[in-house]
Tab-separated table of C-alpha atoms and ligand atoms in Angstrom:
chain	number	residue	atom	x	y	z
A	24	MET	CA	0.731	37.277	8.249
A	25	PHE	CA	-0.972	34.974	5.536
A	26	LYS	CA	-4.179	36.751	5.178
A	27	ASP	CA	-7.394	35.036	2.594
A	28	LYS	CA	-7.230	36.677	-0.367
A	29	THR	CA	-10.620	37.107	-1.267
A	30	THR	CA	-12.380	37.170	2.306
A	31	GLY	CA	-9.171	39.032	4.147
A	32	LYS	CA	-9.857	36.456	7.008
A	33	HIS	CA	-6.693	35.952	9.341
A	34	ILE	CA	-5.213	32.593	8.054
A	35	GLY	CA	-2.113	31.649	10.568
A	36	LEU	CA	1.009	32.879	11.088
A	37	TRP	CA	4.677	31.675	10.068
A	38	TYR	CA	7.131	32.813	10.886
A	39	PHE	CA	11.033	32.232	9.080
A	40	ASP	CA	14.118	31.177	11.479
A	41	ALA	CA	16.602	31.643	8.280
A	42	TYR	CA	20.455	32.647	9.904
A	43	ASP	CA	22.178	30.283	11.920
A	44	ARG	CA	23.269	31.276	15.441
A	45	LYS	CA	24.954	29.984	18.262
A	46	GLY	CA	23.950	27.006	20.141
A	47	LYS	CA	21.105	26.354	16.854
A	48	ARG	CA	20.151	22.976	15.896
A	49	SER	CA	21.861	22.784	12.060
A	50	GLY	CA	19.481	21.516	8.572
A	51	ALA	CA	16.402	23.037	8.052
A	52	TRP	CA	13.168	22.193	9.113
A	53	MET	CA	9.716	23.400	9.154
A	54	ASN	CA	7.360	23.782	12.863
A	55	ALA	CA	3.446	24.271	13.928
A	56	TYR	CA	4.332	25.234	17.168
A	57	ARG	CA	-0.190	25.209	16.587
A	58	ASN	CA	-2.436	23.379	14.792
A	59	GLN	CA	-4.837	25.099	13.168
A	60	GLN	CA	-8.428	23.748	14.539
A	61	ARG	CA	-12.480	24.204	15.052
A	62	MET	CA	-12.836	22.007	18.446
A	63	ASP	CA	-12.407	25.067	20.353
A	64	GLY	CA	-13.683	28.036	18.742
A	65	SER	CA	-11.909	29.377	15.812
A	66	ILE	CA	-7.873	28.582	15.922
A	67	THR	CA	-5.086	29.600	13.311
A	68	THR	CA	-2.234	27.626	12.593
A	69	ILE	CA	1.260	28.975	13.566
A	70	VAL	CA	4.084	27.440	11.802
A	71	SER	CA	7.894	28.079	10.974
A	72	ASN	CA	10.514	27.529	9.121
A	73	ASN	CA	13.826	27.156	10.180
A	74	SER	CA	17.516	27.469	8.280
A	75	ASN	CA	21.318	28.089	8.838
A	76	PHE	CA	22.193	30.127	6.193
A	77	ILE	CA	25.404	31.800	7.173
A	78	GLN	CA	24.486	36.058	6.885
A	79	GLY	CA	26.713	38.008	5.118
A	80	LYS	CA	29.135	40.629	6.427
A	81	PRO	CA	27.930	44.496	6.587
A	82	GLY	CA	27.699	44.905	3.185
A	83	GLU	CA	27.761	41.372	1.603
A	84	PRO	CA	24.656	39.911	0.714
A	85	VAL	CA	23.741	36.611	1.373
A	86	LEU	CA	24.535	34.115	-1.540
A	87	ILE	CA	22.533	30.666	-0.754
A	88	SER	CA	22.927	27.401	-3.067
A	89	TRP	CA	20.976	25.804	-5.758
A	90	ASP	CA	20.531	22.613	-2.752
A	91	ASP	CA	19.822	24.937	-0.540
A	92	ALA	CA	16.926	27.156	-2.672
A	93	THR	CA	15.541	23.225	-2.487
A	94	THR	CA	15.190	22.851	0.743
A	95	LEU	CA	13.834	26.178	1.402
A	96	PHE	CA	11.740	25.453	-1.107
A	97	HIS	CA	10.477	22.138	0.081
A	98	GLU	CA	10.388	23.149	3.775
A	99	PHE	CA	8.134	26.190	2.857
A	100	GLY	CA	6.255	23.434	1.521
A	101	HIS	CA	5.635	22.126	5.182
A	102	ALA	CA	4.539	24.910	6.150
A	103	LEU	CA	2.332	25.467	3.420
A	104	HIS	CA	0.143	22.057	4.279
A	105	GLY	CA	0.148	23.463	7.944
A	106	LEU	CA	-1.179	26.943	6.800
A	107	SER	CA	-3.811	25.891	3.989
A	108	SER	CA	-5.677	23.486	6.226
A	109	ASN	CA	-9.118	23.582	7.338
A	110	VAL	CA	-10.780	20.775	9.270
A	111	THR	CA	-12.012	20.509	12.497
A	112	TYR	CA	-10.035	18.127	14.385
A	113	PRO	CA	-6.284	19.122	16.100
A	114	SER	CA	-5.086	15.635	16.199
A	115	LEU	CA	-6.014	15.403	11.218
A	116	SER	CA	-4.842	18.545	10.618
A	117	GLY	CA	-1.970	19.811	8.747
A	118	THR	CA	0.890	18.356	8.071
A	119	ASN	CA	-1.423	15.418	10.596
A	120	VAL	CA	-1.159	12.502	7.844
A	121	VAL	CA	0.186	9.115	6.595
A	122	ARG	CA	4.278	9.319	6.292
A	123	ASP	CA	4.369	9.459	2.515
A	124	TYR	CA	1.626	11.776	2.313
A	125	VAL	CA	3.889	14.587	4.964
A	126	GLU	CA	6.437	14.410	2.207
A	127	PHE	CA	4.060	14.988	-0.850
A	128	PRO	CA	3.038	18.558	-0.341
A	129	SER	CA	7.102	19.597	0.373
A	130	GLN	CA	8.931	17.819	-2.312
A	131	LEU	CA	5.708	19.523	-4.647
A	132	LEU	CA	6.797	22.503	-4.223
A	133	GLU	CA	10.920	21.828	-5.059
A	134	HIS	CA	9.194	21.831	-8.041
A	135	TRP	CA	8.680	25.499	-8.480
A	136	LEU	CA	12.512	26.704	-7.566
A	137	SER	CA	13.458	25.900	-11.552
A	138	THR	CA	10.058	27.495	-13.235
A	139	PRO	CA	10.894	31.418	-15.148
A	140	GLU	CA	8.992	33.151	-12.692
A	141	VAL	CA	10.495	32.252	-9.496
A	142	LEU	CA	13.582	32.384	-11.321
A	143	ASN	CA	13.663	35.320	-13.454
A	144	LYS	CA	13.357	37.079	-9.872
A	145	PHE	CA	15.081	36.052	-7.167
A	146	ALA	CA	18.224	34.014	-9.165
A	147	LEU	CA	19.516	37.167	-9.849
A	148	HIS	CA	23.049	37.829	-10.411
A	149	TYR	CA	24.386	39.873	-6.737
A	150	LYS	CA	26.669	42.070	-8.797
A	151	THR	CA	25.128	42.422	-11.703
A	152	GLY	CA	21.596	41.619	-11.255
A	153	THR	CA	20.995	39.872	-14.343
A	154	PRO	CA	19.050	36.092	-14.090
A	155	MET	CA	20.312	33.159	-14.066
A	156	PRO	CA	21.205	32.122	-18.446
A	157	LYS	CA	18.930	29.323	-19.897
A	158	SER	CA	21.768	27.978	-20.521
A	159	LEU	CA	23.026	27.020	-16.645
A	160	VAL	CA	19.314	26.273	-15.979
A	161	ASP	CA	19.445	23.770	-18.471
A	162	ARG	CA	22.201	22.385	-17.198
A	163	ILE	CA	20.831	22.007	-13.758
A	164	GLU	CA	17.758	19.682	-14.968
A	165	LYS	CA	20.212	17.420	-16.762
A	166	ALA	CA	22.390	17.112	-14.588
A	167	SER	CA	19.251	16.338	-12.439
A	168	THR	CA	19.078	12.478	-13.611
A	169	PHE	CA	22.414	11.665	-12.982
A	170	ASN	CA	22.808	8.635	-11.257
A	171	GLU	CA	19.228	7.973	-10.896
A	172	GLY	CA	19.795	4.699	-12.244
A	173	PHE	CA	22.095	3.430	-8.733
A	174	SER	CA	20.627	5.727	-6.642
A	175	THR	CA	16.717	4.455	-7.070
A	176	THR	CA	18.346	0.629	-7.188
A	177	GLU	CA	20.290	1.013	-3.629
A	178	PHE	CA	17.135	2.428	-2.310
A	179	LEU	CA	14.547	-0.254	-3.157
A	180	SER	CA	17.449	-3.468	-2.488
A	181	SER	CA	16.739	-1.483	0.825
A	182	ALA	CA	12.846	-0.809	0.938
A	183	LEU	CA	12.308	-4.738	-0.505
A	184	VAL	CA	13.926	-5.790	2.170
A	185	ASP	CA	12.715	-3.989	4.997
A	186	MET	CA	9.046	-4.623	3.646
A	187	LYS	CA	9.954	-8.497	3.240
A	188	LEU	CA	11.499	-8.832	6.728
A	189	HIS	CA	8.504	-7.448	8.225
A	190	THR	CA	6.075	-9.462	6.754
A	191	SER	CA	8.198	-12.681	6.874
A	192	ASP	CA	6.432	-15.271	9.320
A	193	GLN	CA	10.286	-16.993	9.580
A	194	ASP	CA	10.718	-16.751	13.633
A	195	ASN	CA	15.406	-16.398	14.542
A	196	ILE	CA	15.492	-14.700	11.141
A	197	ASP	CA	19.740	-14.679	10.195
A	198	PRO	CA	19.492	-11.465	8.416
A	199	ASP	CA	23.105	-11.885	6.541
A	200	LYS	CA	21.111	-15.195	4.848
A	201	PHE	CA	17.714	-13.342	4.957
A	202	GLU	CA	19.617	-10.170	3.377
A	203	LYS	CA	21.088	-12.850	0.953
A	204	GLU	CA	18.227	-14.924	-0.478
A	205	THR	CA	16.007	-12.023	-0.806
A	206	LEU	CA	18.868	-9.677	-3.150
A	207	LYS	CA	19.140	-12.921	-5.044
A	208	ALA	CA	15.293	-13.872	-5.318
A	209	LEU	CA	14.713	-9.853	-6.568
A	210	ASN	CA	17.874	-10.421	-9.314
A	211	MET	CA	19.536	-6.844	-7.872
A	212	PRO	CA	22.451	-6.234	-9.365
A	213	SER	CA	25.966	-7.347	-7.796
A	214	GLU	CA	27.609	-3.961	-8.595
A	215	ILE	CA	24.808	-2.461	-6.591
A	216	VAL	CA	25.247	-3.013	-2.903
A	217	MET	CA	21.912	-1.973	-0.571
A	218	ARG	CA	22.082	1.467	0.565
A	219	HIS	CA	21.411	0.801	4.067
A	220	ARG	CA	22.745	-2.782	5.157
A	221	THR	CA	20.583	-4.762	7.329
A	222	PRO	CA	23.261	-5.054	10.651
A	223	GLN	CA	23.199	-0.823	10.540
A	224	PHE	CA	19.653	-0.433	8.806
A	225	ALA	CA	18.454	1.759	12.961
A	226	HIS	CA	15.183	2.998	10.202
A	227	ILE	CA	12.997	-0.226	9.993
A	228	PHE	CA	13.056	-0.922	13.621
A	229	SER	CA	13.258	2.068	15.107
A	230	SER	CA	9.510	1.998	15.915
A	231	ASP	CA	6.488	1.483	14.178
A	232	ALA	CA	5.951	4.318	12.383
A	233	TYR	CA	8.516	3.937	10.048
A	234	SER	CA	8.171	-0.389	10.295
A	235	ALA	CA	8.476	-1.559	6.359
A	236	GLY	CA	7.872	1.765	5.521
A	237	TYR	CA	11.518	2.546	3.761
A	238	TYR	CA	9.105	3.183	0.787
A	239	SER	CA	7.126	5.157	1.817
A	240	TYR	CA	10.197	7.879	0.677
A	241	LEU	CA	9.786	6.490	-3.040
A	242	TRP	CA	5.800	6.613	-2.565
A	243	ALA	CA	5.810	10.395	-1.954
A	244	ASP	CA	7.829	10.870	-5.027
A	245	VAL	CA	5.755	8.835	-7.041
A	246	ILE	CA	2.953	11.184	-5.822
A	247	THR	CA	4.449	14.174	-6.053
A	248	ALA	CA	6.097	13.739	-9.279
A	249	ASP	CA	2.004	12.821	-10.980
A	250	ALA	CA	0.557	15.256	-9.000
A	251	PHE	CA	2.914	17.941	-10.449
A	252	SER	CA	2.678	16.742	-14.161
A	253	ALA	CA	-0.906	17.162	-13.544
A	254	PHE	CA	-0.081	21.174	-13.214
A	255	THR	CA	2.225	21.078	-17.204
A	256	GLU	CA	-0.321	18.800	-18.815
A	257	ALA	CA	-2.766	21.553	-17.652
A	258	GLY	CA	-1.448	25.274	-18.347
A	259	GLY	CA	1.678	25.187	-16.621
A	260	PRO	CA	2.995	25.354	-12.885
A	261	TYR	CA	0.976	28.148	-12.120
A	262	ASP	CA	-2.531	26.991	-13.589
A	263	LYS	CA	-5.064	28.450	-11.483
A	264	LYS	CA	-7.771	25.413	-11.545
A	265	VAL	CA	-5.201	22.575	-11.051
A	266	ALA	CA	-3.869	24.885	-7.711
A	267	ALA	CA	-7.128	25.284	-6.309
A	268	ARG	CA	-7.719	21.580	-6.939
A	269	LEU	CA	-4.177	20.953	-4.967
A	270	SER	CA	-5.818	22.993	-2.139
A	271	LYS	CA	-9.270	21.748	-2.058
A	272	ASN	CA	-8.533	17.712	-2.206
A	273	ILE	CA	-4.782	17.703	-0.322
A	274	PHE	CA	-3.390	20.782	1.518
A	275	SER	CA	-6.351	21.745	3.491
A	276	VAL	CA	-7.940	18.390	4.783
A	277	GLY	CA	-4.829	17.142	6.644
A	278	ASN	CA	-5.867	13.401	7.485
A	279	THR	CA	-9.790	14.235	7.007
A	280	ILE	CA	-9.832	11.753	4.330
A	281	ASP	CA	-8.818	8.962	2.377
A	282	PRO	CA	-5.550	10.100	1.087
A	283	GLU	CA	-5.981	7.748	-1.594
A	284	ILE	CA	-9.502	9.710	-2.382
A	285	GLY	CA	-8.106	13.407	-1.972
A	286	PHE	CA	-5.169	12.437	-4.378
A	287	ARG	CA	-7.793	10.487	-7.214
A	288	ASN	CA	-10.444	13.214	-6.545
A	289	PHE	CA	-7.494	16.036	-7.029
A	290	ARG	CA	-5.846	14.158	-10.191
A	291	GLY	CA	-9.307	11.975	-11.605
A	292	ARG	CA	-7.392	8.632	-11.245
A	293	ASN	CA	-5.599	6.933	-9.134
A	294	ALA	CA	-0.990	7.926	-8.580
A	295	GLU	CA	0.957	6.262	-11.590
A	296	THR	CA	4.652	5.876	-11.185
A	297	LYS	CA	5.686	7.506	-15.257
A	298	ALA	CA	6.060	10.918	-14.304
A	299	LEU	CA	8.717	9.975	-11.949
A	300	MET	CA	10.186	7.829	-14.486
A	301	LYS	CA	10.501	10.420	-16.119
A	302	GLU	CA	11.354	13.123	-14.144
A	303	ARG	CA	14.536	10.253	-13.133
A	304	GLY	CA	14.990	10.484	-16.625
A	305	PHE	CA	14.475	6.342	-17.028
A	306	PRO	CA	12.517	4.836	-20.742
A	307	VAL	CA	8.833	5.749	-20.251
A	308	LYS	CA	6.683	3.695	-23.032
B	404	ZN	ZN1	9.954	17.263	4.408
């Protein structure tokens, strides 16, 4: 149960369904059972995080991988987005936002996992109780930029072909020819293939919600990295003033404010790509 720290007012309910069991869907996700709203009186939200951790045998600890921990923080970001909601209309509430903004709070939360405040409290060796050594944290951080040149390029080729397909005014497009010509015009290195070749790129024609929308994942990464740099440029990941601005302009507003304006109110300027370039290990001028 979440309560407002200063007023003690009830904010919402959060369920955590952590372990795998027979018949449960695989993977990890967040679910909103009830959206926050004030249309019908003051309704608080009910959200859950679901994952599939394997329960240890009696007396044995539950050990999760770094990837699982990242996913846990990611999904909790979605939950926190729902819990922070403070709007009137349910259709504009919590995570009912535009596509790149859906993944923004969740990806942002991932950044807190590697902070010493979290690691020194939770990432303790299960036998000795000692925290994760700094050298190992450094190695994880260093490895995070591995192959980013390749994966960013293969992603971008698919994202740009998706957009070009949807903005082309040609009839009867020959997918093979169109793909070839577009990649040539983009100067796509021949050593790297598209992440999704056009004939099997189901994403781009599955529904209007996804049309020309593959790029939104990368844009979500841009605003995420830029938002986290607002913390590091100030007092660090736990800077209370930046956190308050984030809550006020992004986490609590749902879809009631144009995201571009909301971001500007939070960041004091438009989103920039510099922080993501740095995060991915590209040279930044
Ligand atoms: Zn997500």
